[in-house]
Coordinates of C-alpha atoms in Angstrom, one line a residue:
Chain X
M1 CA 102.8 151.7 125.8
N2 CA 104.3 148.8 127.7
E3 CA 106.8 148.2 125.0
A4 CA 108.0 151.8 125.2
L5 CA 108.6 151.3 128.9
A6 CA 110.4 148.1 128.4
N7 CA 112.8 149.8 126.0
D8 CA 114.1 152.0 128.8
N9 CA 115.7 149.3 130.9
R10 CA 116.2 147.0 127.9
L11 CA 119.8 146.2 128.6
A12 CA 119.1 144.7 132.0
V13 CA 117.8 141.5 130.5
L14 CA 120.9 140.5 128.5
D15 CA 122.6 137.3 129.6
H16 CA 125.7 139.0 131.1
S17 CA 127.6 135.7 131.6
R18 CA 127.7 135.4 127.8
L19 CA 128.9 139.0 127.2
Q20 CA 132.6 139.9 126.7
A21 CA 134.4 140.5 129.9
K22 CA 134.8 144.2 130.5
S23 CA 138.5 144.3 131.1
G24 CA 141.2 142.5 133.1
T25 CA 140.6 138.7 133.0
P26 CA 142.5 138.2 129.8
G27 CA 141.8 134.5 129.7
A28 CA 138.1 135.2 129.3
E29 CA 138.5 137.4 126.3
R30 CA 137.0 136.1 123.1
G31 CA 137.1 137.4 119.6
R32 CA 140.7 137.7 118.6
I33 CA 141.0 137.6 114.8
S34 CA 144.3 137.0 113.1
V35 CA 144.6 137.2 109.3
R36 CA 148.0 136.1 108.1
D37 CA 149.4 136.5 104.5
V38 CA 146.0 136.0 102.9
D39 CA 145.7 136.0 99.1
I40 CA 142.3 135.5 97.5
V41 CA 142.3 134.7 93.8
F42 CA 139.1 134.1 91.9
D43 CA 138.8 132.2 88.6
T44 CA 136.9 134.4 86.2
A45 CA 136.0 134.0 82.6
S46 CA 138.9 136.3 81.7
G47 CA 141.5 134.4 83.8
P48 CA 142.4 134.5 87.5
H49 CA 141.5 137.7 89.3
T50 CA 143.4 138.7 92.5
A51 CA 140.7 140.1 94.9
V52 CA 143.0 140.4 97.9
E53 CA 146.7 140.4 98.0
N54 CA 149.0 139.6 100.9
A55 CA 146.6 140.8 103.6
S56 CA 147.7 140.6 107.3
L57 CA 145.7 141.9 110.1
T58 CA 145.2 141.3 113.8
V59 CA 142.1 142.4 115.6
R60 CA 142.1 142.5 119.4
P61 CA 139.2 141.1 121.4
G62 CA 136.5 143.8 121.8
E63 CA 138.0 146.0 119.2
F64 CA 135.8 147.8 116.7
I65 CA 137.6 148.1 113.3
C66 CA 136.4 149.4 110.0
L67 CA 137.6 148.1 106.7
L68 CA 137.6 151.2 104.5
G69 CA 138.1 151.4 100.8
P70 CA 136.6 152.1 97.4
S71 CA 134.1 149.6 95.9
G72 CA 135.8 146.6 94.5
C73 CA 138.8 146.8 96.7
G74 CA 138.2 143.4 98.2
K75 CA 137.1 144.6 101.7
S76 CA 133.9 142.5 101.6
T77 CA 135.9 139.5 100.3
L78 CA 138.4 139.8 103.1
M79 CA 135.5 139.9 105.6
N80 CA 133.9 136.9 104.0
T81 CA 137.1 134.9 104.6
I82 CA 136.7 135.8 108.3
A83 CA 133.1 134.7 108.1
G84 CA 134.1 131.5 106.5
F85 CA 132.3 132.0 103.2
V86 CA 135.4 132.4 101.2
T87 CA 138.5 130.2 101.5
P88 CA 141.8 132.1 101.0
S89 CA 144.0 130.8 98.2
S90 CA 146.9 131.1 100.5
G91 CA 147.5 132.2 104.1
E92 CA 145.1 131.6 106.9
V93 CA 142.5 133.2 109.1
R94 CA 142.2 132.3 112.8
V95 CA 139.6 133.4 115.3
D96 CA 140.6 132.7 118.9
G97 CA 143.4 130.5 117.6
V98 CA 141.1 128.2 115.6
A99 CA 141.5 128.2 111.8
V100 CA 138.3 129.4 110.0
T101 CA 137.0 126.8 107.6
E102 CA 133.3 127.4 107.5
P103 CA 130.7 129.9 108.8
G104 CA 129.7 129.5 112.4
P105 CA 127.5 131.1 115.0
D106 CA 130.5 132.5 116.8
R107 CA 130.8 135.0 114.0
G108 CA 127.6 136.9 113.5
M109 CA 126.9 138.5 110.1
V110 CA 124.9 141.6 109.2
F111 CA 124.4 142.0 105.5
Q112 CA 123.8 145.1 103.4
Q113 CA 120.1 144.6 103.0
H114 CA 117.2 142.2 102.4
S115 CA 118.8 139.3 104.3
L116 CA 115.9 138.7 106.7
F117 CA 113.9 135.6 106.1
P118 CA 110.8 137.1 104.5
W119 CA 108.6 134.1 105.5
K120 CA 109.5 134.4 109.2
T121 CA 108.1 137.1 111.5
V122 CA 110.6 139.5 113.1
K123 CA 110.6 137.4 116.2
E124 CA 111.1 134.2 114.3
N125 CA 114.0 135.7 112.4
V126 CA 115.8 136.7 115.7
A127 CA 114.9 133.4 117.3
F128 CA 116.4 131.4 114.4
G129 CA 120.0 131.5 115.7
P130 CA 119.2 130.3 119.2
L131 CA 116.9 127.7 117.8
M132 CA 119.7 126.4 115.6
S133 CA 122.0 126.2 118.6
G134 CA 119.6 123.7 120.1
V135 CA 117.7 125.6 122.7
G136 CA 113.9 125.0 122.9
S137 CA 111.6 127.2 121.0
Q138 CA 110.3 128.9 124.2
E139 CA 113.8 129.8 125.2
A140 CA 114.6 131.0 121.7
N141 CA 111.6 133.2 121.7
S142 CA 112.5 134.7 125.0
V143 CA 116.0 135.5 123.7
A144 CA 114.4 137.0 120.6
R145 CA 112.3 139.3 122.7
T146 CA 115.3 140.4 124.7
F147 CA 117.2 141.3 121.5
L148 CA 114.2 143.0 119.9
S149 CA 113.8 145.3 122.8
L150 CA 117.5 145.9 122.6
V151 CA 117.1 147.4 119.1
G152 CA 113.7 149.0 120.1
L153 CA 111.5 146.8 117.9
A154 CA 109.6 144.8 120.6
A155 CA 106.3 146.2 119.2
F156 CA 107.0 144.6 115.8
E157 CA 107.8 141.0 116.9
N158 CA 104.9 139.6 114.9
A159 CA 105.4 141.8 111.8
Y160 CA 106.8 140.3 108.6
P161 CA 110.1 141.9 107.4
N162 CA 108.5 143.3 104.2
T163 CA 106.3 145.6 106.3
L164 CA 109.2 147.3 107.9
S165 CA 111.4 150.2 106.7
G166 CA 114.9 149.6 105.6
G167 CA 116.3 150.9 108.8
M168 CA 114.0 148.8 110.9
Q169 CA 115.0 145.7 108.9
Q170 CA 118.7 146.3 109.5
R171 CA 118.0 146.6 113.3
V172 CA 116.3 143.2 113.1
G173 CA 119.3 142.0 111.2
I174 CA 121.6 143.2 114.0
A175 CA 119.4 141.7 116.7
R176 CA 119.4 138.4 114.8
A177 CA 123.2 138.3 114.5
L178 CA 123.6 139.2 118.2
A179 CA 121.1 136.7 119.5
N180 CA 123.8 134.0 119.3
Y181 CA 126.1 136.1 121.5
P182 CA 128.8 135.9 118.9
S183 CA 132.4 136.8 119.9
V184 CA 132.8 138.5 116.5
L185 CA 130.3 140.7 114.7
L186 CA 130.9 141.0 110.9
M187 CA 129.0 143.9 109.2
D188 CA 129.1 144.2 105.5
E189 CA 128.0 147.9 104.7
P190 CA 124.9 147.4 106.8
F191 CA 123.8 151.0 106.6
G192 CA 124.8 151.6 103.0
A193 CA 121.3 151.6 101.6
L194 CA 119.8 153.9 104.3
D195 CA 119.2 157.6 104.0
A196 CA 121.6 159.9 105.9
Q197 CA 119.4 160.7 108.9
T198 CA 118.5 157.0 109.5
R199 CA 122.1 156.0 109.0
I200 CA 123.5 158.4 111.7
M201 CA 120.9 157.1 114.1
M202 CA 121.7 153.5 113.3
Q203 CA 125.4 154.3 113.9
E204 CA 124.6 155.7 117.4
N205 CA 122.3 152.7 118.1
L206 CA 125.0 150.3 117.1
L207 CA 127.6 152.0 119.4
D208 CA 125.1 151.9 122.3
I209 CA 124.6 148.2 121.8
W210 CA 128.2 147.4 121.3
R211 CA 129.1 149.3 124.5
E212 CA 127.2 146.5 126.4
F213 CA 128.4 143.7 124.2
R214 CA 132.1 144.6 123.9
N215 CA 132.5 141.9 121.2
T216 CA 134.9 142.3 118.3
V217 CA 133.3 144.2 115.4
V218 CA 134.6 144.2 111.8
F219 CA 132.6 146.8 109.9
V220 CA 133.0 147.1 106.1
T221 CA 132.3 150.6 104.6
H222 CA 133.3 152.9 101.9
D223 CA 132.1 155.9 103.9
I224 CA 134.9 157.8 105.6
D225 CA 132.7 159.6 108.1
E226 CA 131.1 156.3 109.1
A227 CA 134.5 154.7 109.6
V228 CA 135.9 157.5 111.7
F229 CA 132.7 157.8 113.8
L230 CA 132.4 154.2 114.7
S231 CA 135.8 152.6 114.9
D232 CA 138.8 152.2 117.2
R233 CA 140.9 151.6 114.2
I234 CA 140.5 152.1 110.4
V235 CA 142.1 149.6 108.0
V236 CA 142.3 151.3 104.6
M237 CA 142.4 149.1 101.5
S238 CA 143.2 150.0 97.9
A239 CA 141.7 148.5 94.8
S240 CA 142.9 146.0 92.2
P241 CA 144.5 144.1 93.7
G242 CA 142.9 144.6 97.2
K243 CA 145.7 145.5 99.6
I244 CA 145.8 146.9 103.1
I245 CA 147.6 150.2 102.7
A246 CA 147.1 151.9 106.1
D247 CA 146.1 151.2 109.6
I248 CA 144.9 154.3 111.4
D249 CA 144.1 154.5 115.1
V250 CA 141.1 156.5 116.0
D251 CA 141.7 158.0 119.4
L252 CA 138.4 159.8 119.7
P253 CA 136.7 159.5 123.1
R254 CA 133.7 157.3 123.7
P255 CA 130.7 157.4 124.0
R256 CA 130.5 159.2 120.7
E257 CA 127.6 161.3 119.6
Q258 CA 126.6 163.1 116.5
S259 CA 128.3 166.4 117.7
L260 CA 131.6 164.6 117.2
L261 CA 131.1 164.8 113.4
T262 CA 132.1 168.4 113.4
S263 CA 134.9 168.4 115.9
P264 CA 138.5 169.3 114.8
E265 CA 139.9 165.9 115.9
F266 CA 137.3 164.2 113.7
M267 CA 138.1 166.5 110.8
A268 CA 141.8 165.8 111.1
L269 CA 141.3 162.0 111.0
K270 CA 138.9 162.3 108.1
R271 CA 141.5 164.4 106.2
Q272 CA 144.1 161.8 106.9
C273 CA 141.9 159.1 105.4
L274 CA 140.9 161.2 102.4
D275 CA 144.5 162.0 101.6
L276 CA 145.5 158.3 101.8
I277 CA 142.6 157.2 99.6
R278 CA 143.2 160.1 97.2
K279 CA 146.9 159.3 96.8
E280 CA 146.0 155.6 96.3
T281 CA 143.4 156.4 93.7
L282 CA 145.8 158.7 91.8
N283 CA 148.4 156.0 91.8
A284 CA 145.9 153.6 90.4
F285 CA 145.0 156.0 87.7
K286 CA 148.7 156.6 86.8
Q287 CA 149.2 152.8 86.6
Q288 CA 146.2 152.4 84.4
N289 CA 147.4 155.2 82.1
R290 CA 150.9 153.6 81.8
A291 CA 149.3 150.3 81.1
G292 CA 147.0 151.8 78.5
Chain Q
M1 CA 82.1 133.9 93.4
D2 CA 85.4 132.6 94.8
S3 CA 87.1 132.4 91.5
K4 CA 86.1 136.0 90.9
S5 CA 87.5 137.3 94.1
N6 CA 90.7 135.5 93.2
A7 CA 91.0 137.3 90.0
A8 CA 90.2 140.5 91.7
L9 CA 93.1 140.1 94.2
R10 CA 95.5 140.0 91.3
T11 CA 94.2 143.2 89.9
A12 CA 94.2 144.8 93.3
E13 CA 97.9 144.1 93.9
P14 CA 99.2 147.4 92.5
L15 CA 96.9 149.2 95.0
A16 CA 98.2 147.2 97.9
E17 CA 101.8 147.9 96.9
A18 CA 101.1 151.6 96.6
G19 CA 99.7 151.5 100.1
T20 CA 102.7 149.8 101.7
T21 CA 105.3 151.9 100.0
S22 CA 103.7 155.1 101.2
G23 CA 103.6 153.5 104.7
L24 CA 107.3 152.7 104.4
K25 CA 108.2 156.2 103.5
R26 CA 106.5 157.5 106.6
Q27 CA 108.4 155.0 108.7
D28 CA 111.8 155.8 107.2
S29 CA 112.1 159.0 109.2
E30 CA 111.7 156.7 112.2
Q31 CA 111.5 157.6 115.8
P32 CA 112.3 154.7 118.0
T33 CA 110.4 156.3 120.8
S34 CA 107.0 155.7 119.1
P35 CA 106.9 152.2 117.6
T36 CA 103.3 151.8 118.6
R37 CA 102.2 154.7 116.4
N38 CA 103.9 153.0 113.5
A39 CA 102.1 149.8 114.3
A40 CA 98.8 151.6 114.2
Q41 CA 99.5 152.9 110.8
T42 CA 100.3 149.5 109.4
S43 CA 97.1 148.0 110.7
E44 CA 95.1 150.8 109.3
A45 CA 96.2 150.3 105.7
P46 CA 94.4 147.0 104.9
R47 CA 91.1 148.4 106.0
R48 CA 91.4 151.3 103.7
L49 CA 92.3 149.0 100.9
Q50 CA 89.3 146.8 101.4
T51 CA 86.7 149.5 101.0
G52 CA 88.6 150.8 98.0
W53 CA 88.6 147.3 96.6
L54 CA 84.8 147.0 96.8
K55 CA 84.4 150.4 95.1
T56 CA 86.7 149.6 92.2
M57 CA 85.9 145.9 91.7
G58 CA 82.1 146.0 92.4
P59 CA 81.2 147.5 89.0
R60 CA 83.6 145.2 87.2
Y61 CA 81.9 142.1 88.7
L62 CA 78.5 143.4 87.5
V63 CA 80.0 143.6 84.0
R64 CA 81.4 140.0 84.2
I65 CA 78.0 138.6 85.4
A66 CA 76.2 140.6 82.7
A67 CA 78.6 139.1 80.1
L68 CA 77.7 135.6 81.1
I69 CA 74.0 136.3 81.0
V70 CA 74.3 137.8 77.5
A71 CA 76.1 134.6 76.3
V72 CA 73.4 132.4 77.8
L73 CA 70.7 134.5 76.2
L74 CA 72.4 134.3 72.8
W75 CA 72.7 130.6 73.2
E76 CA 69.0 130.2 74.0
L77 CA 68.1 132.3 70.9
A78 CA 70.5 130.3 68.6
S79 CA 69.1 127.0 69.8
T80 CA 65.4 127.8 69.7
R81 CA 65.7 129.5 66.3
G82 CA 67.9 126.7 64.9
F83 CA 70.8 128.9 64.0
N84 CA 72.8 127.3 61.3
F85 CA 75.5 129.4 59.6
Y86 CA 78.7 127.2 59.4
I87 CA 78.2 126.6 63.1
N88 CA 75.1 124.5 63.6
F89 CA 72.9 124.9 66.7
D90 CA 70.2 122.6 65.4
N91 CA 71.1 119.7 67.7
I92 CA 72.3 121.8 70.6
P93 CA 69.8 121.9 73.4
A94 CA 68.9 125.4 74.7
P95 CA 69.9 126.5 78.2
S96 CA 66.4 126.1 79.4
V97 CA 66.3 122.4 78.2
V98 CA 69.7 121.8 79.8
G99 CA 68.5 123.4 83.0
S100 CA 65.4 121.2 83.3
A101 CA 67.6 118.1 82.5
L102 CA 70.0 119.2 85.3
I103 CA 67.2 119.3 87.8
T104 CA 66.2 115.8 86.9
E105 CA 69.8 114.6 87.3
L106 CA 70.2 116.4 90.6
T107 CA 67.1 114.6 92.0
G108 CA 68.5 111.2 91.1
Q109 CA 71.5 109.3 92.7
E110 CA 73.4 108.3 89.6
F111 CA 74.8 111.7 88.9
Y112 CA 76.3 112.1 92.3
L113 CA 77.9 108.7 92.0
H114 CA 79.7 109.8 88.8
I115 CA 81.0 112.9 90.6
L116 CA 82.1 110.9 93.6
H117 CA 84.1 108.5 91.4
S118 CA 85.8 111.3 89.6
L119 CA 86.6 113.1 92.8
E120 CA 88.1 109.9 94.3
R121 CA 90.3 109.3 91.3
V122 CA 91.5 112.9 91.2
A123 CA 92.2 112.9 95.0
I124 CA 94.4 109.8 94.8
A125 CA 96.2 110.8 91.7
Y126 CA 96.7 114.3 92.8
L127 CA 98.0 113.4 96.2
L128 CA 100.6 111.0 94.6
A129 CA 101.6 113.6 92.1
V130 CA 102.1 116.2 94.8
I131 CA 104.2 114.0 97.1
I132 CA 106.3 112.6 94.3
G133 CA 106.5 115.8 92.3
V134 CA 107.7 117.9 95.2
L135 CA 110.2 115.3 96.3
L136 CA 111.7 114.9 92.8
G137 CA 111.5 118.7 92.3
V138 CA 113.4 119.5 95.5
A139 CA 116.0 116.8 94.7
M140 CA 116.5 118.2 91.1
G141 CA 116.7 121.7 92.4
R142 CA 119.3 120.8 95.0
S143 CA 121.5 118.3 93.2
R144 CA 122.9 118.6 89.7
W145 CA 123.1 114.8 89.6
A146 CA 119.4 114.3 90.3
E147 CA 118.6 117.0 87.7
D148 CA 120.7 115.4 85.0
I149 CA 119.2 112.0 85.6
I150 CA 115.6 113.0 85.8
L151 CA 115.3 116.0 83.5
P152 CA 115.6 114.0 80.2
Y153 CA 112.6 111.8 81.1
I154 CA 110.6 114.9 81.9
E155 CA 111.5 116.7 78.7
L156 CA 110.6 113.6 76.7
L157 CA 107.4 112.6 78.5
R158 CA 105.9 115.9 79.3
P159 CA 104.6 116.8 75.7
I160 CA 102.8 113.5 75.4
P161 CA 99.1 114.2 75.9
A162 CA 97.1 112.2 78.4
V163 CA 95.0 110.6 75.7
A164 CA 98.1 109.1 74.1
W165 CA 98.9 107.2 77.4
I166 CA 95.6 105.3 77.4
P167 CA 96.7 102.2 75.5
L168 CA 99.9 101.8 77.5
A169 CA 98.0 102.5 80.8
I170 CA 95.5 99.8 80.0
L171 CA 98.3 97.3 79.0
M172 CA 100.6 98.0 82.0
L173 CA 98.2 98.4 84.9
P174 CA 96.0 95.7 86.5
T175 CA 92.7 97.5 86.8
E176 CA 90.7 100.1 84.9
Q177 CA 90.7 102.2 88.0
S178 CA 94.5 102.2 88.3
S179 CA 94.9 103.1 84.6
I180 CA 92.7 106.1 85.0
I181 CA 94.5 107.2 88.2
F182 CA 97.9 106.7 86.5
I183 CA 96.8 109.0 83.6
T184 CA 95.5 111.6 85.9
F185 CA 98.7 111.4 88.0
L186 CA 100.9 111.9 85.0
G187 CA 99.0 115.0 84.1
A188 CA 99.4 116.6 87.5
L189 CA 103.0 115.4 88.0
F190 CA 104.8 117.6 85.5
P191 CA 103.6 121.0 86.5
V192 CA 104.3 120.2 90.1
I193 CA 107.9 119.0 89.4
L194 CA 108.8 121.8 87.1
N195 CA 107.5 124.5 89.4
T196 CA 109.2 123.0 92.4
V197 CA 112.5 122.9 90.5
H198 CA 112.1 126.5 89.4
G199 CA 111.3 127.6 93.0
V200 CA 114.2 125.7 94.6
E201 CA 116.7 126.9 92.0
Q202 CA 115.7 130.5 92.8
T203 CA 116.9 130.2 96.4
N204 CA 118.3 133.5 97.5
G205 CA 122.1 133.1 98.2
V206 CA 122.2 135.8 100.8
L207 CA 119.5 134.0 102.9
V208 CA 121.5 130.8 102.7
R209 CA 124.6 132.6 103.9
A210 CA 122.7 134.3 106.7
A211 CA 121.3 130.9 107.8
R212 CA 124.8 129.3 107.7
S213 CA 126.3 132.1 109.8
L214 CA 123.5 131.6 112.3
G215 CA 124.6 128.0 112.7
A216 CA 122.0 126.2 110.4
S217 CA 122.7 122.7 109.2
R218 CA 122.0 121.7 105.6
T219 CA 118.7 120.1 106.6
A220 CA 117.8 123.2 108.5
I221 CA 118.6 125.4 105.5
L222 CA 116.4 123.2 103.3
W223 CA 113.5 123.4 105.7
H224 CA 113.8 127.1 106.8
V225 CA 115.2 128.8 103.7
V226 CA 114.9 126.7 100.5
L227 CA 111.4 125.3 100.8
P228 CA 109.7 128.5 102.1
G229 CA 111.4 130.5 99.4
A230 CA 110.2 128.0 96.7
M231 CA 106.7 127.9 98.2
P232 CA 105.1 130.6 95.9
S233 CA 106.4 128.7 92.9
I234 CA 105.4 125.3 94.3
V235 CA 101.9 126.6 95.1
A236 CA 101.5 127.8 91.5
G237 CA 102.5 124.4 90.3
L238 CA 100.0 122.7 92.6
A239 CA 97.2 124.9 91.2
I240 CA 98.2 124.2 87.6
G241 CA 98.6 120.5 88.4
M242 CA 95.1 120.4 89.7
G243 CA 93.7 121.8 86.5
V244 CA 95.7 119.4 84.4
A245 CA 94.7 116.5 86.6
W246 CA 91.0 117.2 85.7
F247 CA 91.4 117.2 82.0
S248 CA 93.7 114.2 82.1
L249 CA 91.1 112.3 84.2
L250 CA 88.5 113.0 81.6
A251 CA 90.7 111.5 78.9
G252 CA 91.0 108.4 81.0
E253 CA 87.3 108.2 81.9
I254 CA 86.1 108.7 78.3
I255 CA 87.8 105.6 77.0
S256 CA 87.4 103.3 79.9
G257 CA 85.6 103.3 83.2
Q258 CA 82.1 102.6 84.4
Y259 CA 81.5 105.7 86.5
G260 CA 82.9 109.1 86.5
I261 CA 81.9 112.4 85.0
G262 CA 84.0 111.9 81.9
Y263 CA 82.3 108.5 81.3
Y264 CA 79.0 110.2 81.9
T265 CA 79.7 112.8 79.3
W266 CA 80.9 110.4 76.7
N267 CA 78.1 107.9 77.4
S268 CA 75.5 110.6 76.9
Y269 CA 76.9 111.2 73.5
T270 CA 76.7 107.6 72.5
L271 CA 73.1 107.5 73.9
I272 CA 72.2 110.7 72.1
Q273 CA 71.3 112.5 75.3
Y274 CA 72.5 115.9 74.2
P275 CA 71.5 118.0 77.4
Q276 CA 73.5 115.5 79.5
I277 CA 76.6 116.2 77.4
I278 CA 76.4 119.8 78.3
I279 CA 75.7 119.0 81.9
G280 CA 78.8 116.8 82.0
M281 CA 81.0 119.5 80.4
L282 CA 79.9 122.2 82.8
T283 CA 80.2 119.9 85.8
I284 CA 83.8 119.1 84.8
G285 CA 84.6 122.8 84.3
G286 CA 83.0 123.6 87.7
L287 CA 84.7 120.9 89.6
G288 CA 88.1 121.7 88.0
T289 CA 87.8 125.4 88.9
L290 CA 86.5 124.5 92.4
C291 CA 89.4 122.1 93.2
T292 CA 92.0 124.6 91.8
L293 CA 90.5 127.2 94.1
L294 CA 90.6 124.9 97.1
V295 CA 94.2 124.2 96.4
R296 CA 95.0 128.0 96.3
K297 CA 93.0 128.8 99.4
G298 CA 94.4 125.8 101.2
C299 CA 98.0 127.0 100.5
N300 CA 97.3 130.6 101.5
P301 CA 98.6 130.1 105.1
L302 CA 101.9 129.0 103.6
L303 CA 102.2 132.3 101.8
K304 CA 100.7 134.7 104.3
W305 CA 104.1 136.4 104.6
Q306 CA 103.7 137.7 101.0
A307 CA 100.3 139.2 101.5
K308 CA 101.3 142.1 103.6
G309 CA 103.6 143.9 101.2
G310 CA 104.9 143.9 97.7
R311 CA 108.5 143.7 98.4
S312 CA 110.3 140.5 99.2

């Protein structure tokens, strides 16, 4: 009962001094990503494999972009270079002017699934980031509670992850990533394993939370609907080698709700993306045929 | 009783899993407005399982106890009738004889002294094996160098049975006590090391990446991700190590020593006290099982996150 009440004014308890400045004050803005001429080549058993070729991309502070493309197009790889897990073979990635060399708490990550620490309770999972940043465990726990109510899971703080549904686990994952107040949130197909209803609700939830946070979001997906619904801008990638082939502005009004999914503007954008990806896929097929 | 409930838990696992998955399905069509209702559901599930457990496992335990009673009866018959057809029961004391001898032993002091000495040796050897085994295992699981240096020794020494170590142990170590402890330690060490290595090497890469992106240092990752992830495997190693410690201890105590349950058993043989041999054997079996069980129960708090659901 109490938890349900707490959920209603859940956003009031965030530490507003650590949130992205709403607008104006350009000096205070954090989360500018610049990817410049990045090539990523992996050594495989059958020789070098180019996962990403000549990718350049700038993301403004507070922008929500989707990396959209078929599986294996290197969109996750590109995001992992921003996260600091993958070092580009050439080119560079900078966040707020600082070259990325390793993962850090300024770039929160949400993974596809099963990335919560199964031996930690939901609260301990969310408190982990603050604890690592050096605050005491009491402070970390109170931050964790704040973020759990933010995602509507305050009642489950003492549950272990394996007792939660997939959707609830992902909400904990989002709370955990945000608990560090990162300037950039990196999401690697976070809703890919969820059923359609849960997924739409999660997308709306995410937008609600992001409206408060206003941090930069890079969201990897292969789902066109998801990309159009969520983002300010869609960066379309093609497969083998992974290349950025288009950059589409999504000028749909916010806040966005489920009804948007059937509006003509949404459909037009969706068609644009479909055509692009279709053309690209056909090209790839033609190349393969010629090669074969 | 406790060993039985342990075995029963294993068989009851599919049941527990079925319970949680159906719970998950219900939660999948989640309504964020009613988290408390979901919580009520999850707390209800274990209670239902427990009564089900009694119903399904109760009869099975009756069968198990009956099986033991049948064996004791057959043994009694074979001994009193002097059964001798390839296997000779002529010199084997009947359970009734063993029972009365046991009562005599239990009223004296000597018997407890033997048990205490054995327990002390196992405790020291096992503690050493756990500390050294887990440390070496973690080092080997984390560092290729450590693994390449240590693994050849393990591969070479592990197959050598405890009895084969007795001459060297006597030659190398200053006291009989330390020789016995050394042999017991060796027995417990290998399962602990190997299971620790196995557990550490299975560390989930996604969890390590998650921890790094949350700002965890290498030490923090070891403490918060690698060790807890390896814990199920380490605990299995600790339990196996305890069992091996007991039968290694016996090897040591049979050849040398003045007290100890192994010495007691062997000494009874040389003194032709046949009931005492069987008392010694059963005591060893009982203590080994009891200690293994204590290890498992003692480690349960470390694994409580596993108990609530099948998935990891």
